[in-house]
CSV table of C-alpha atoms in Angstrom, one decimal:
chain,number,residue,atom,x,y,z
A,1,MET,CA,-150.3,-124.7,-33.9
A,2,LYS,CA,-150.7,-121.4,-35.7
A,3,LYS,CA,-147.0,-121.4,-36.7
A,4,LEU,CA,-147.4,-124.9,-38.1
A,5,ILE,CA,-150.5,-124.0,-40.0
A,6,ALA,CA,-148.8,-121.0,-41.5
A,7,VAL,CA,-145.9,-123.1,-42.7
A,8,LEU,CA,-148.1,-125.8,-44.2
A,9,PHE,CA,-150.4,-123.3,-45.8
A,10,PHE,CA,-147.7,-121.5,-47.7
A,11,VAL,CA,-145.1,-124.2,-48.4
A,12,LEU,CA,-145.1,-125.0,-52.1
A,13,LEU,CA,-145.3,-128.7,-53.1
A,14,GLU,CA,-143.6,-129.1,-56.5
A,15,GLN,CA,-143.9,-131.9,-59.1
A,16,VAL,CA,-144.8,-134.9,-56.9
A,17,THR,CA,-145.1,-138.0,-59.1
A,18,PHE,CA,-148.2,-140.2,-59.2
A,19,SER,CA,-146.5,-143.0,-57.3
A,20,GLN,CA,-145.3,-140.8,-54.4
A,21,GLU,CA,-147.1,-140.0,-51.2
A,22,LEU,CA,-145.9,-137.2,-48.9
A,23,ARG,CA,-147.1,-137.5,-45.3
A,24,THR,CA,-146.3,-135.3,-42.4
A,25,ARG,CA,-147.6,-135.8,-38.9
A,26,THR,CA,-147.7,-133.8,-35.7
A,27,ASN,CA,-149.9,-134.3,-32.7
A,28,GLU,CA,-152.6,-132.2,-34.4
A,29,LEU,CA,-152.2,-132.3,-38.2
A,30,HIS,CA,-151.9,-135.1,-40.8
A,31,VAL,CA,-151.1,-134.1,-44.4
A,32,THR,CA,-151.3,-136.4,-47.4
A,33,THR,CA,-150.6,-135.5,-51.0
A,34,THR,CA,-150.9,-138.3,-53.5
A,35,GLY,CA,-150.8,-138.2,-57.2
A,36,LEU,CA,-150.0,-134.5,-57.5
A,37,THR,CA,-148.7,-133.4,-60.9
A,38,ALA,CA,-149.1,-129.6,-60.4
A,39,ARG,CA,-147.8,-127.2,-58.0
A,40,THR,CA,-150.2,-126.6,-55.1
A,41,THR,CA,-150.5,-125.7,-51.4
A,42,VAL,CA,-152.4,-127.7,-48.8
A,43,PRO,CA,-155.6,-126.4,-47.1
A,44,ALA,CA,-155.5,-125.2,-43.5
A,45,ILE,CA,-157.8,-126.3,-40.7
A,46,ILE,CA,-158.2,-123.9,-37.8
A,47,TRP,CA,-160.2,-125.2,-34.8
A,48,VAL,CA,-162.4,-122.8,-32.8
A,49,SER,CA,-163.9,-125.4,-30.5
A,50,PRO,CA,-162.7,-127.7,-29.0
A,51,MET,CA,-159.6,-125.5,-29.1
A,52,VAL,CA,-157.3,-127.9,-27.3
A,53,GLU,CA,-156.3,-131.3,-28.7
A,54,TYR,CA,-157.4,-133.4,-25.7
A,55,THR,CA,-160.5,-132.4,-23.7
A,56,ASN,CA,-163.3,-133.8,-21.5
A,57,SER,CA,-167.1,-133.5,-21.7
A,58,ILE,CA,-169.6,-134.6,-19.2
A,59,SER,CA,-172.3,-134.4,-21.9
A,60,ARG,CA,-172.5,-136.7,-24.9
A,61,GLN,CA,-173.6,-133.8,-27.1
A,62,ILE,CA,-170.9,-131.3,-28.0
A,63,GLU,CA,-170.6,-128.6,-30.7
A,64,ILE,CA,-167.6,-128.4,-32.9
A,65,GLU,CA,-166.5,-125.3,-34.8
A,66,ALA,CA,-163.7,-124.9,-37.2
A,67,ASN,CA,-162.6,-122.9,-40.3
A,68,VAL,CA,-161.1,-124.5,-43.5
A,69,GLU,CA,-159.1,-122.3,-45.8
A,70,SER,CA,-157.4,-122.9,-49.1
A,71,ASP,CA,-155.7,-120.8,-51.8
A,72,VAL,CA,-157.4,-123.0,-54.5
A,73,PRO,CA,-161.1,-124.3,-54.5
A,74,LEU,CA,-161.9,-127.0,-52.0
A,75,LYS,CA,-163.0,-130.4,-53.3
A,76,THR,CA,-164.3,-132.2,-50.2
A,77,ILE,CA,-164.6,-131.8,-46.5
A,78,GLN,CA,-165.5,-134.6,-44.2
A,79,VAL,CA,-166.2,-134.8,-40.4
A,80,ILE,CA,-165.3,-138.3,-39.1
A,81,LEU,CA,-166.2,-139.7,-35.6
A,82,GLY,CA,-164.3,-142.7,-34.2
A,83,ASP,CA,-163.2,-144.7,-31.2
A,84,ASN,CA,-159.9,-143.4,-29.9
A,85,VAL,CA,-159.0,-146.7,-28.3
A,86,ASN,CA,-159.2,-149.0,-31.3
A,87,GLY,CA,-159.3,-146.4,-34.1
A,88,ALA,CA,-162.6,-147.7,-35.4
A,89,SER,CA,-164.8,-145.2,-37.3
A,90,ARG,CA,-168.2,-144.5,-35.9
A,91,GLY,CA,-169.5,-142.6,-38.9
A,92,GLN,CA,-168.7,-139.7,-41.1
A,93,LYS,CA,-170.5,-136.7,-42.6
A,94,LYS,CA,-169.7,-134.8,-45.8
A,95,VAL,CA,-169.8,-131.0,-45.5
A,96,GLU,CA,-171.6,-129.4,-48.4
A,97,LEU,CA,-169.5,-127.1,-50.5
A,98,ILE,CA,-170.4,-124.4,-53.1
A,99,GLN,CA,-168.5,-124.7,-56.3
A,100,ASP,CA,-165.1,-122.9,-56.4
A,101,VAL,CA,-165.4,-122.0,-52.6
A,102,THR,CA,-162.0,-121.6,-50.9
A,103,THR,CA,-163.1,-121.1,-47.3
A,104,ARG,CA,-165.7,-123.0,-45.3
A,105,HIS,CA,-166.9,-122.5,-41.7
A,106,ILE,CA,-168.0,-125.7,-40.0
A,107,SER,CA,-170.4,-125.7,-37.0
A,108,GLN,CA,-172.0,-128.9,-36.1
A,109,LYS,CA,-173.6,-130.6,-33.0
A,110,LEU,CA,-172.4,-134.1,-32.5
A,111,ILE,CA,-173.5,-137.0,-30.3
A,112,LEU,CA,-170.5,-138.9,-28.9
A,113,GLN,CA,-170.4,-142.3,-27.1
A,114,ASP,CA,-169.1,-142.7,-23.6
A,115,GLY,CA,-165.4,-143.3,-23.5
A,116,SER,CA,-162.6,-141.9,-25.6
A,117,ASN,CA,-163.6,-140.4,-29.0
A,118,TYR,CA,-161.8,-138.8,-31.8
A,119,ILE,CA,-163.3,-136.1,-34.2
A,120,GLU,CA,-161.4,-135.7,-37.4
A,121,ILE,CA,-161.8,-133.1,-40.1
A,122,VAL,CA,-160.4,-134.1,-43.5
A,123,ALA,CA,-160.2,-131.4,-46.2
A,124,GLU,CA,-159.0,-131.9,-49.8
A,125,ASN,CA,-158.5,-129.2,-52.5
A,126,ILE,CA,-159.1,-129.6,-56.3
A,127,ASN,CA,-155.4,-130.3,-56.8
A,128,GLY,CA,-155.5,-133.4,-54.6
A,129,ALA,CA,-153.7,-131.9,-51.5
A,130,LYS,CA,-155.4,-133.4,-48.4
A,131,VAL,CA,-155.0,-132.4,-44.8
A,132,SER,CA,-156.7,-133.7,-41.6
A,133,SER,CA,-156.8,-132.5,-38.0
A,134,THR,CA,-158.1,-134.3,-35.0
A,135,ARG,CA,-159.5,-133.6,-31.6
A,136,HIS,CA,-159.8,-136.2,-28.8
A,137,VAL,CA,-162.8,-136.0,-26.4
A,138,ILE,CA,-163.4,-138.2,-23.4
A,139,VAL,CA,-167.1,-138.5,-22.5
A,140,GLY,CA,-169.0,-139.7,-19.4
A,141,LYS,CA,-167.6,-141.2,-16.3
A,142,ASP,CA,-164.1,-141.5,-17.9
A,143,ALA,CA,-164.1,-137.7,-18.5
A,144,VAL,CA,-164.7,-137.1,-14.7
A,145,ALA,CA,-162.0,-139.5,-13.7
A,146,ASN,CA,-159.6,-138.0,-16.2
A,147,ALA,CA,-160.3,-134.5,-15.0
A,148,ILE,CA,-159.4,-135.2,-11.4
A,149,SER,CA,-156.6,-137.6,-12.2
A,150,ILE,CA,-153.9,-137.8,-9.5
A,151,ASP,CA,-151.4,-137.1,-12.4
A,152,ARG,CA,-152.9,-133.6,-12.9
A,153,LYS,CA,-150.6,-130.8,-11.5
A,154,ASP,CA,-151.0,-127.2,-10.7
A,155,TYR,CA,-148.0,-124.8,-11.0
A,156,ALA,CA,-147.4,-121.3,-9.7
A,157,LEU,CA,-144.7,-119.0,-10.9
A,158,PHE,CA,-144.1,-115.7,-9.0
A,159,PHE,CA,-142.0,-112.7,-10.1
A,160,ALA,CA,-141.6,-110.3,-7.1
A,161,THR,CA,-139.4,-107.2,-7.0
A,162,ASP,CA,-138.7,-105.1,-3.9
A,163,THR,CA,-135.2,-103.8,-4.8
A,164,TYR,CA,-134.5,-101.8,-7.9
A,165,ASP,CA,-131.3,-100.4,-9.4
A,166,TYR,CA,-132.9,-97.2,-10.7
A,167,TRP,CA,-136.5,-97.1,-9.4
A,168,LYS,CA,-137.7,-96.4,-5.9
A,169,ASN,CA,-137.7,-99.6,-3.8
A,170,LEU,CA,-140.9,-101.2,-2.6
A,171,VAL,CA,-141.7,-102.9,0.7
A,172,ASN,CA,-144.2,-105.7,0.0
A,173,PRO,CA,-143.9,-107.6,-3.3
A,174,VAL,CA,-141.5,-110.3,-2.1
A,175,TYR,CA,-143.5,-110.7,1.1
A,176,ASP,CA,-146.8,-110.9,-0.8
A,177,ALA,CA,-145.5,-113.4,-3.3
A,178,ASN,CA,-144.0,-115.7,-0.7
A,179,THR,CA,-147.1,-115.6,1.4
A,180,ILE,CA,-149.4,-116.4,-1.5
A,181,ALA,CA,-147.0,-119.1,-2.7
A,182,ALA,CA,-147.1,-120.8,0.7
A,183,GLU,CA,-150.9,-120.7,0.8
A,184,LEU,CA,-151.1,-122.3,-2.7
A,185,LYS,CA,-148.5,-125.0,-1.8
A,186,THR,CA,-149.9,-126.0,1.6
A,187,LYS,CA,-153.6,-125.6,1.1
A,188,TYR,CA,-154.0,-126.2,-2.7
A,189,GLY,CA,-151.1,-128.5,-3.6
A,190,PHE,CA,-149.5,-126.2,-6.1
A,191,GLU,CA,-145.9,-126.7,-7.1
A,192,VAL,CA,-144.5,-123.2,-6.6
A,193,GLU,CA,-141.5,-121.1,-7.6
A,194,VAL,CA,-140.7,-117.6,-6.5
A,195,VAL,CA,-138.3,-115.5,-8.5
A,196,GLU,CA,-137.1,-112.5,-6.4
A,197,ASN,CA,-135.7,-109.2,-7.6
A,198,ALA,CA,-135.0,-110.5,-11.1
A,199,ASN,CA,-133.6,-108.4,-13.9
A,200,GLN,CA,-135.2,-108.2,-17.4
A,201,ARG,CA,-133.1,-111.1,-18.8
A,202,ASP,CA,-133.8,-113.4,-15.8
A,203,ILE,CA,-137.6,-112.9,-16.1
A,204,LEU,CA,-137.6,-113.7,-19.8
A,205,VAL,CA,-135.3,-116.7,-19.4
A,206,LYS,CA,-137.6,-118.1,-16.6
A,207,ILE,CA,-140.7,-117.6,-18.8
A,208,ARG,CA,-138.9,-119.4,-21.6
A,209,ASP,CA,-138.1,-122.2,-19.3
A,210,TYR,CA,-141.8,-122.7,-18.5
A,211,ALA,CA,-142.6,-122.5,-22.2
A,212,LYS,CA,-140.3,-125.5,-22.9
A,213,ARG,CA,-141.9,-127.7,-20.3
A,214,ASN,CA,-144.4,-130.5,-21.0
A,215,TYR,CA,-147.8,-130.2,-19.5
A,216,ARG,CA,-150.7,-132.7,-19.3
A,217,PRO,CA,-154.1,-131.6,-20.7
A,218,GLN,CA,-155.5,-130.7,-17.2
A,219,ASP,CA,-152.4,-129.1,-15.8
A,220,GLN,CA,-152.7,-125.5,-14.8
A,221,LEU,CA,-150.2,-122.6,-14.5
A,222,PHE,CA,-150.7,-119.5,-12.3
A,223,ILE,CA,-148.3,-116.6,-13.0
A,224,PHE,CA,-148.1,-113.7,-10.6
A,225,PHE,CA,-146.2,-110.4,-11.0
A,226,ALA,CA,-145.6,-108.0,-8.1
A,227,GLY,CA,-143.6,-104.8,-8.4
A,228,HIS,CA,-143.5,-101.6,-10.4
A,229,GLY,CA,-145.4,-101.1,-13.6
A,230,GLN,CA,-145.4,-98.2,-16.1
A,231,PHE,CA,-147.5,-96.9,-19.0
A,232,ASP,CA,-146.3,-95.0,-22.0
A,233,GLU,CA,-148.9,-92.7,-23.6
A,234,ALA,CA,-146.9,-92.4,-26.8
A,235,PHE,CA,-146.6,-96.1,-27.4
A,236,GLY,CA,-150.0,-96.8,-25.9
A,237,THR,CA,-148.9,-99.8,-23.9
A,238,GLY,CA,-148.0,-100.8,-20.4
A,239,TYR,CA,-144.8,-102.3,-19.1
A,240,VAL,CA,-143.5,-104.5,-16.3
A,241,VAL,CA,-140.5,-102.9,-14.6
A,242,ALA,CA,-137.6,-105.2,-13.9
A,243,LYS,CA,-134.9,-104.8,-11.2
A,244,ASN,CA,-132.5,-103.3,-13.8
A,245,SER,CA,-135.0,-101.3,-15.8
A,246,LEU,CA,-133.9,-97.7,-16.2
A,247,GLU,CA,-136.1,-95.0,-14.6
A,248,VAL,CA,-135.7,-92.8,-17.7
A,249,ASP,CA,-135.9,-95.1,-20.8
A,250,VAL,CA,-137.5,-93.3,-23.7
A,251,ALA,CA,-137.3,-96.4,-26.0
A,252,LYS,CA,-138.4,-98.7,-23.2
A,253,THR,CA,-135.8,-101.3,-24.1
A,254,THR,CA,-135.1,-102.2,-20.5
A,255,TYR,CA,-138.8,-102.9,-19.7
A,256,ILE,CA,-141.0,-105.9,-20.6
A,257,SER,CA,-144.0,-104.6,-22.6
A,258,HIS,CA,-147.4,-106.0,-22.0
A,259,ALA,CA,-147.7,-106.8,-25.7
A,260,ASN,CA,-144.6,-109.1,-25.5
A,261,LEU,CA,-145.7,-110.6,-22.2
A,262,ARG,CA,-149.1,-111.5,-23.7
A,263,ASN,CA,-147.4,-113.3,-26.5
A,264,TYR,CA,-144.8,-115.1,-24.3
A,265,VAL,CA,-147.5,-116.3,-21.9
A,266,ASP,CA,-150.0,-117.3,-24.6
A,267,ASN,CA,-147.3,-119.5,-26.2
A,268,ILE,CA,-146.6,-121.5,-23.0
A,269,PRO,CA,-148.0,-125.0,-23.9
A,270,SER,CA,-150.1,-125.3,-20.7
A,271,LYS,CA,-153.8,-125.3,-21.6
A,272,HIS,CA,-154.9,-123.5,-18.5
A,273,ILE,CA,-153.1,-120.2,-17.5
A,274,LEU,CA,-154.2,-117.4,-15.1
A,275,LEU,CA,-152.0,-114.3,-15.0
A,276,ALA,CA,-152.2,-112.0,-12.0
A,277,MET,CA,-150.5,-108.6,-11.9
A,278,ASP,CA,-150.2,-106.6,-8.8
A,279,VAL,CA,-148.4,-103.7,-10.5
A,280,CYS,CA,-149.3,-100.1,-11.5
A,281,PHE,CA,-151.2,-99.8,-14.8
A,282,GLY,CA,-151.7,-103.6,-14.8
A,283,GLY,CA,-155.1,-103.2,-16.3
A,284,THR,CA,-153.5,-102.0,-19.6
A,285,PHE,CA,-152.2,-105.6,-20.1
A,286,ASP,CA,-155.2,-106.2,-22.3
A,287,PRO,CA,-156.2,-103.5,-24.8
A,288,ALA,CA,-159.9,-104.5,-24.2
A,289,ILE,CA,-160.4,-104.3,-20.5
A,290,ALA,CA,-163.4,-106.3,-19.3
A,291,ASN,CA,-164.9,-107.0,-15.9
A,292,SER,CA,-166.5,-110.2,-14.8
A,293,ARG,CA,-168.7,-110.1,-11.7
A,294,GLY,CA,-170.5,-112.4,-9.4
A,295,GLY,CA,-170.2,-116.0,-8.3
A,296,GLU,CA,-171.1,-119.2,-10.2
A,297,GLY,CA,-173.3,-121.9,-8.9
A,298,HIS,CA,-173.3,-125.5,-10.0
A,299,GLU,CA,-176.0,-127.2,-7.9
A,300,ASP,CA,-176.8,-129.7,-10.7
A,301,LEU,CA,-173.2,-131.0,-11.1
A,302,THR,CA,-171.1,-133.0,-8.8
A,303,ASP,CA,-167.8,-131.5,-7.8
A,304,SER,CA,-166.0,-133.9,-10.2
A,305,GLU,CA,-168.3,-133.1,-13.0
A,306,PHE,CA,-167.8,-129.4,-12.4
A,307,LEU,CA,-164.0,-129.8,-12.6
A,308,ALA,CA,-164.4,-131.8,-15.8
A,309,ARG,CA,-166.3,-129.0,-17.3
A,310,LYS,CA,-163.9,-126.3,-16.2
A,311,LEU,CA,-160.8,-128.2,-17.3
A,312,SER,CA,-162.1,-128.9,-20.8
A,313,LYS,CA,-161.6,-125.3,-22.1
A,314,LYS,CA,-158.4,-123.6,-23.0
A,315,THR,CA,-157.7,-120.8,-20.5
A,316,ARG,CA,-156.0,-117.5,-21.0
A,317,ARG,CA,-157.3,-115.3,-18.3
A,318,TYR,CA,-155.9,-112.4,-16.3
A,319,ILE,CA,-156.7,-110.3,-13.2
A,320,THR,CA,-154.9,-107.1,-12.2
A,321,SER,CA,-154.8,-104.9,-9.2
A,322,GLY,CA,-156.0,-101.9,-11.1
A,323,GLY,CA,-156.6,-100.4,-14.5
A,324,LYS,CA,-154.8,-97.5,-16.1
A,325,GLU,CA,-153.6,-96.1,-12.8
A,326,TYR,CA,-151.1,-96.3,-10.0
A,327,VAL,CA,-151.9,-98.8,-7.2
A,328,SER,CA,-150.8,-99.0,-3.6
A,329,ASP,CA,-147.9,-101.2,-2.4
A,330,GLY,CA,-149.3,-101.0,1.1
A,331,THR,CA,-147.4,-100.4,4.3
A,332,VAL,CA,-144.3,-102.2,5.8
A,333,GLY,CA,-145.3,-105.5,7.4
A,334,LYS,CA,-148.7,-105.6,5.7
A,335,HIS,CA,-149.7,-106.9,2.3
A,336,SER,CA,-150.7,-104.7,-0.7
A,337,PRO,CA,-154.4,-104.2,-0.9
A,338,PHE,CA,-154.6,-106.6,-3.9
A,339,ALA,CA,-152.5,-109.3,-2.3
A,340,ALA,CA,-154.5,-109.1,1.0
A,341,ARG,CA,-157.8,-109.6,-0.8
A,342,PHE,CA,-156.4,-112.3,-3.0
A,343,LEU,CA,-155.2,-114.2,0.1
A,344,GLU,CA,-158.6,-113.7,1.7
A,345,SER,CA,-160.2,-115.4,-1.3
A,346,LEU,CA,-157.7,-118.3,-1.1
A,347,LYS,CA,-158.4,-118.8,2.6
A,348,SER,CA,-162.1,-119.1,1.8
A,349,ARG,CA,-161.1,-122.4,0.1
A,350,GLY,CA,-164.0,-121.9,-2.4
A,351,GLY,CA,-166.7,-122.5,0.2
A,352,GLU,CA,-168.4,-125.9,0.7
A,353,ASP,CA,-167.3,-127.5,-2.5
A,354,GLN,CA,-163.6,-126.5,-1.9
A,355,ILE,CA,-163.3,-125.3,-5.5
A,356,LEU,CA,-162.4,-121.6,-5.9
A,357,THR,CA,-163.0,-120.1,-9.4
A,358,ILE,CA,-162.1,-116.7,-10.9
A,359,ASN,CA,-165.7,-115.5,-10.5
A,360,GLU,CA,-165.5,-116.4,-6.8
A,361,ILE,CA,-162.2,-114.5,-6.4
A,362,LEU,CA,-163.4,-111.2,-8.0
A,363,PRO,CA,-165.9,-110.2,-5.3
A,364,TYR,CA,-163.1,-110.2,-2.8
A,365,LEU,CA,-161.0,-108.0,-5.0
A,366,GLU,CA,-163.8,-105.6,-5.7
A,367,LYS,CA,-163.7,-104.6,-2.0
A,368,ILE,CA,-160.4,-102.7,-2.5
A,369,LYS,CA,-161.2,-99.1,-1.7
A,370,ASP,CA,-158.9,-96.9,-3.8
A,371,HIS,CA,-158.8,-98.6,-7.1
A,372,GLU,CA,-160.8,-101.2,-9.1
A,373,PRO,CA,-159.2,-104.5,-10.1
A,374,ARG,CA,-159.7,-105.7,-13.6
A,375,SER,CA,-160.1,-109.0,-15.2
A,376,GLY,CA,-160.4,-110.4,-18.8
A,377,GLU,CA,-159.0,-112.7,-21.4
A,378,PHE,CA,-156.1,-112.7,-23.8
A,379,GLY,CA,-154.6,-114.8,-26.5
A,380,ASP,CA,-156.3,-118.1,-27.5
A,381,ASN,CA,-158.8,-118.1,-24.6
A,382,GLU,CA,-161.7,-120.4,-25.2
A,383,LYS,CA,-165.3,-119.2,-24.5
A,384,GLY,CA,-166.5,-120.6,-21.1
A,385,SER,CA,-162.9,-121.1,-19.8
A,386,ASP,CA,-162.0,-120.8,-16.1
A,387,PHE,CA,-159.1,-121.4,-13.7
A,388,VAL,CA,-159.8,-123.5,-10.6
A,389,PHE,CA,-158.0,-123.6,-7.3
A,390,VAL,CA,-158.9,-127.0,-5.8
A,391,ALA,CA,-158.3,-127.0,-2.0
A,392,LYS,CA,-156.8,-130.1,-0.4
A,393,ARG,CA,-159.3,-132.3,1.4
A,394,ASN,CA,-158.7,-132.5,5.1
């Protein structure tokens, strides 16, 4: 999305005659330039909420937020509501603009009808270049049914390294990963894959493979790293250590930096991603480390409504076994402290509702004695997001 906007925003459209119409369409943007006789660029529409193209809402009232940017003054901006099934418009509203303004922040509360709706923002600049961007929102009972659709899938990808070419070997990462993977597969229905003792290239190729996959709007992806980690004070960043990473590597070219990892994972097209890192210095994954504490109640919502709410926000969340510190691998035949507590949370199955959230996992991790796990967000995380582990019903 960001790459596409950047391209559209800076591409120069030259000498289009009055009778011509240029239309480009993706799953999110529609650009129309008709009757242009001067060189111009098209406006850019950047959604803040809803961030994802397809989403659900158990409430008919939702708040939209977006930014419109142009290198020449904007002429008009409209917000259009419609029926996503038959394409019929249900109304439109013109956004007020100050003369010669080139940027406009849009924040509006809208009332949608039950069923499948579309919300379209259309922006045109003074040179006649027009762009539109659409969000699709399912409201009411259809939103609940869609959120718990049998077509929804949960995926789990594990990278676990015990054996290193140049670093000291570890005893538990592969054992931890396979045990957690088995729990997710048998008790939560995840489709799991464990990559053992991978070198740097193998890790990056596998992440790229997941970035090329197609995901449905409610699909989730859980990524777990277990093994050595490192932090470099000079560069001010942490690293994942692969099987073939050099122990002494001043340039850090044989490691995977957290900065690159954030970017790689953020660009995976799954809308809901949780990254867990049981590695030393894992908390340095996010420059702004944040803790989230406590459970979350939802007495006023049914389980299905709760899932619909949780699966409506784009998720980029992480949890790590520690902050800017070394963490324990544990003893032979036992799990690492982080893995043991994480497994304990999974075995709780989320309590009575059988839905385990990040905020319900964190109290288990906070019991670790020698170091404090961290949690936070990264990339294009949407406010109010979560990752849910839905236990199989017996």
